[in-house]
Short mmCIF file of C-alpha atoms in Angstrom, two decimals:
data_model
loop_
_atom_site.label_atom_id
_atom_site.label_comp_id
_atom_site.label_asym_id
_atom_site.label_seq_id
_atom_site.Cartn_x
_atom_site.Cartn_y
_atom_site.Cartn_z
CA GLY I 1 0.11 -0.02 -0.09
CA GLU I 2 0.99 3.66 -0.02
CA ASN I 3 3.59 4.82 2.45
CA VAL I 4 5.42 8.07 2.60
CA GLU I 5 8.57 9.12 4.78
CA GLN I 6 9.00 12.92 5.65
CA HIS I 7 12.55 14.34 6.38
CA PRO I 8 13.98 16.00 8.28
CA SER I 9 11.61 15.80 11.33
CA THR I 10 12.87 19.31 12.73
CA LEU I 11 14.43 22.00 10.96
CA SER I 12 15.72 25.24 12.43
CA VAL I 13 16.91 28.10 10.00
CA GLN I 14 17.53 31.70 10.33
CA GLU I 15 15.43 34.24 9.19
CA GLY I 16 15.80 35.09 5.42
CA ASP I 17 17.38 31.65 4.81
CA SER I 18 15.59 28.68 2.69
CA ALA I 19 14.09 25.74 4.10
CA VAL I 20 13.54 22.29 2.13
CA ILE I 21 11.39 19.42 3.21
CA LYS I 22 11.67 16.11 1.73
CA CYS I 23 9.09 13.41 1.33
CA THR I 24 9.76 9.99 -0.44
CA TYR I 25 6.90 7.38 -1.34
CA SER I 26 6.56 3.92 -2.53
CA ASP I 27 3.32 3.53 -4.51
CA SER I 28 4.24 4.57 -8.17
CA ALA I 29 0.50 5.04 -8.84
CA SER I 30 0.23 7.98 -6.61
CA ASN I 31 -0.83 11.04 -8.61
CA TYR I 32 -1.82 13.72 -6.00
CA PHE I 33 0.88 15.37 -3.65
CA PRO I 34 -0.19 18.01 -1.14
CA TRP I 35 1.57 19.75 1.55
CA TYR I 36 -0.17 21.23 4.60
CA LYS I 37 0.86 23.43 7.19
CA GLN I 38 -0.44 22.98 11.02
CA GLU I 39 0.09 26.12 13.39
CA LEU I 40 0.08 25.31 17.16
CA GLY I 41 -3.28 24.21 18.31
CA LYS I 42 -4.58 24.56 14.79
CA ARG I 43 -6.02 22.61 12.06
CA PRO I 44 -3.81 21.48 9.14
CA GLN I 45 -4.37 23.53 6.31
CA LEU I 46 -3.51 23.16 2.74
CA ILE I 47 -0.65 25.47 1.33
CA ILE I 48 0.24 24.10 -1.94
CA ASP I 49 -0.29 20.92 -4.11
CA ILE I 50 1.12 19.32 -7.17
CA ARG I 51 -0.20 16.65 -9.63
CA SER I 52 1.84 13.86 -11.23
CA ASN I 53 1.53 15.50 -14.86
CA VAL I 54 3.43 18.68 -13.41
CA GLY I 55 7.29 18.63 -12.22
CA GLU I 56 7.15 22.06 -10.15
CA LYS I 57 4.68 24.57 -9.00
CA LYS I 58 5.38 27.58 -7.34
CA ASP I 59 3.23 30.25 -5.09
CA GLN I 60 5.13 33.09 -4.06
CA ARG I 61 7.68 32.22 -1.41
CA ILE I 62 6.69 28.46 -1.67
CA ALA I 63 7.30 25.93 -4.35
CA VAL I 64 6.94 22.19 -4.40
CA THR I 65 9.05 19.88 -6.98
CA LEU I 66 8.28 16.33 -7.98
CA ASN I 67 10.44 13.70 -9.16
CA LYS I 68 8.09 10.80 -10.20
CA THR I 69 11.30 8.49 -11.41
CA ALA I 70 12.83 8.80 -8.01
CA LYS I 71 9.56 8.95 -6.25
CA HIS I 72 9.87 11.95 -4.12
CA PHE I 73 8.64 15.51 -3.74
CA SER I 74 9.90 18.33 -1.92
CA LEU I 75 8.50 21.67 -0.47
CA HIS I 76 10.80 24.72 -0.85
CA ILE I 77 10.37 27.81 1.46
CA THR I 78 12.35 31.05 0.36
CA GLU I 79 13.06 34.07 2.54
CA THR I 80 11.51 32.39 5.55
CA GLN I 81 9.82 34.61 8.06
CA PRO I 82 8.95 33.71 11.75
CA GLU I 83 5.49 33.23 10.91
CA ASP I 84 6.50 30.28 8.74
CA SER I 85 7.31 28.27 11.94
CA ALA I 86 4.82 25.47 11.88
CA VAL I 87 4.58 21.89 11.50
CA TYR I 88 4.46 20.82 7.73
CA PHE I 89 2.94 17.25 6.45
CA CYS I 90 3.45 16.13 3.23
CA ALA I 91 0.66 13.76 1.82
CA LEU I 92 -0.42 11.66 -1.16
CA LYS I 93 -3.24 10.17 -2.71
CA GLY I 94 -3.25 7.00 -4.95
CA MET I 95 -4.77 6.43 -8.43
CA ASP I 96 -6.90 3.40 -6.90
CA SER I 97 -10.64 4.07 -6.20
CA SER I 98 -10.10 4.48 -2.33
CA TYR I 99 -9.18 7.98 -2.58
CA LYS I 100 -7.09 7.43 0.56
CA LEU I 101 -5.12 10.21 1.64
CA ILE I 102 -1.94 9.30 3.52
CA PHE I 103 0.18 11.76 5.36
CA GLY I 104 3.97 11.73 6.24
CA SER I 105 5.02 12.18 9.88
CA GLY I 106 5.73 15.92 9.77
CA THR I 107 8.49 18.57 10.24
CA ARG I 108 8.68 20.84 12.92
CA LEU I 109 10.01 24.21 11.16
CA LEU I 110 11.28 26.77 13.49
CA VAL I 111 12.67 30.28 11.78
CA ARG I 112 14.72 32.20 14.18
CA PRO I 113 14.56 35.75 14.11
CA ASP G 1 -13.14 27.70 6.21
CA ALA G 2 -15.07 24.86 4.91
CA GLY G 3 -18.34 23.83 6.80
CA ILE G 4 -17.03 21.22 9.03
CA THR G 5 -17.52 20.72 12.88
CA GLN G 6 -16.27 18.25 15.09
CA SER G 7 -17.76 17.37 18.51
CA PRO G 8 -16.95 17.17 21.32
CA ARG G 9 -13.73 19.46 21.07
CA HIS G 10 -12.62 17.97 24.03
CA LYS G 11 -13.65 14.65 26.32
CA VAL G 12 -11.97 12.99 29.10
CA THR G 13 -13.27 9.31 29.54
CA GLU G 14 -12.59 6.11 31.55
CA THR G 15 -10.40 3.08 30.29
CA GLY G 16 -13.47 0.48 28.95
CA THR G 17 -16.09 3.11 28.10
CA PRO G 18 -17.46 3.26 24.54
CA VAL G 19 -16.82 7.06 23.12
CA THR G 20 -18.12 8.33 19.74
CA LEU G 21 -16.98 11.32 18.00
CA ARG G 22 -19.21 13.07 15.49
CA CYS G 23 -17.99 14.83 12.28
CA HIS G 24 -20.57 17.09 10.45
CA GLN G 25 -19.97 18.88 7.19
CA THR G 26 -22.47 21.12 5.19
CA GLU G 27 -20.30 21.15 1.94
CA ASN G 28 -21.85 18.16 0.76
CA HIS G 29 -18.38 16.43 0.00
CA ARG G 30 -18.35 12.87 -0.87
CA TYR G 31 -15.34 11.91 0.98
CA MET G 32 -14.75 11.98 4.73
CA TYR G 33 -12.03 10.80 6.85
CA TRP G 34 -10.66 10.55 10.32
CA TYR G 35 -7.15 10.76 11.37
CA ARG G 36 -5.46 10.59 14.73
CA GLN G 37 -2.35 12.79 15.46
CA ASP G 38 0.24 11.91 17.83
CA PRO G 39 3.68 13.14 18.38
CA GLY G 40 6.42 11.55 16.06
CA HIS G 41 3.55 9.94 13.97
CA GLY G 42 1.93 12.74 11.95
CA LEU G 43 -1.78 12.20 10.77
CA ARG G 44 -2.72 8.38 10.62
CA LEU G 45 -5.63 7.29 8.66
CA ILE G 46 -8.33 5.46 10.87
CA HIS G 47 -11.33 5.05 8.89
CA TYR G 48 -12.70 6.85 5.58
CA SER G 49 -15.89 7.11 3.72
CA TYR G 50 -16.44 7.39 0.03
CA GLY G 51 -20.26 7.69 0.15
CA VAL G 52 -23.41 7.09 2.40
CA LYS G 53 -22.66 3.43 3.88
CA ASP G 54 -19.58 3.34 2.20
CA THR G 55 -16.52 3.24 4.54
CA ASP G 56 -13.14 1.30 4.83
CA LYS G 57 -10.27 1.00 6.97
CA GLY G 58 -7.05 2.90 7.16
CA GLU G 59 -3.60 2.07 8.50
CA VAL G 60 -4.53 2.28 12.34
CA SER G 61 -8.29 0.86 12.55
CA ASP G 62 -8.07 -1.59 15.21
CA GLY G 63 -10.31 -0.65 18.29
CA TYR G 64 -12.42 1.80 16.13
CA SER G 65 -15.45 1.64 14.23
CA VAL G 66 -17.32 4.17 11.73
CA SER G 67 -20.61 4.87 10.44
CA ARG G 68 -22.16 6.98 7.78
CA SER G 69 -25.88 7.37 7.48
CA LYS G 70 -26.19 10.60 6.06
CA THR G 71 -23.80 12.58 3.75
CA GLU G 72 -23.13 15.08 6.11
CA ASP G 73 -22.30 13.00 9.34
CA PHE G 74 -19.53 10.36 9.83
CA LEU G 75 -19.09 8.82 13.42
CA LEU G 76 -16.17 7.19 14.99
CA THR G 77 -16.66 5.16 17.60
CA LEU G 78 -14.28 3.50 20.32
CA GLU G 79 -16.00 0.52 21.40
CA SER G 80 -13.90 0.14 24.49
CA ALA G 81 -11.43 3.21 25.30
CA THR G 82 -7.88 2.34 25.92
CA SER G 83 -5.14 4.66 27.13
CA SER G 84 -3.29 4.17 23.84
CA GLN G 85 -6.26 6.05 22.24
CA THR G 86 -5.53 9.28 24.05
CA SER G 87 -5.13 11.52 20.93
CA VAL G 88 -5.99 14.28 19.09
CA TYR G 89 -8.58 13.20 16.39
CA PHE G 90 -9.18 15.13 13.14
CA CYS G 91 -11.99 14.65 10.81
CA ALA G 92 -11.28 15.94 6.90
CA ILE G 93 -13.62 16.16 4.10
CA SER G 94 -12.92 16.34 0.15
CA GLU G 95 -14.91 16.34 -2.88
CA SER G 96 -13.46 14.66 -6.15
CA ALA G 97 -15.99 15.35 -8.92
CA GLY G 98 -13.61 13.50 -11.50
CA ARG G 99 -10.49 14.91 -10.24
CA VAL G 100 -8.37 15.19 -6.90
CA THR G 101 -9.27 18.02 -4.76
CA GLU G 102 -8.06 19.61 -1.59
CA ALA G 103 -8.85 17.94 2.05
CA PHE G 104 -10.46 20.26 4.30
CA PHE G 105 -9.73 19.69 8.19
CA GLY G 106 -12.16 20.18 11.23
CA GLN G 107 -10.99 21.85 14.69
CA GLY G 108 -9.86 18.44 15.88
CA THR G 109 -11.17 16.60 19.27
CA ARG G 110 -8.71 16.04 22.05
CA LEU G 111 -9.43 12.85 23.76
CA THR G 112 -7.82 11.77 27.00
CA VAL G 113 -8.45 8.24 28.24
CA VAL G 114 -7.74 7.95 31.96
#
């Protein structure tokens, strides 16, 4: 079945630096790869997603890249700000009819002022 | 925010008692999910539903059951609560009319089993 591994589990960067979080998966049939941000005590919220027919997508300071051959996708945050501090989750959905949405274990990002 | 409400928001219960958590949506979305969130494990799928009376197991379904008798409600039941089921539970909804779409989460339910 689907499985997704997320690294690193914690990441600390200086304000203004870039942050990269990577996820690898096993099911080559996966076709949808969203990223969620969860602030302390809040619900997860979608920040960006990518579909399998696209290699890269960008939205202001965040971008996601997908390498289907190597089965990994990454979140890139540039010019980090303290408000980017949160837990970030990658996820994926498979091609089968179940429409299960499977999440990685999360990355706690701390942006130091 | 999408119209999705979880109840109760907080609950403390004793080991061995049954507990039911409710997820209610006003979006008429077809897919509903129950996750639990624990430190170091992220969000783990318990059960999900792809229509009224259509449900399936996720990766951590043991000790849990679900029911969906109406589009808008998805109930999660812990038949006999154990301390290992202490967690934050999130419901999510999504609609996929021919293509994959975003999942929206409820506010979460913090359950403590003592």
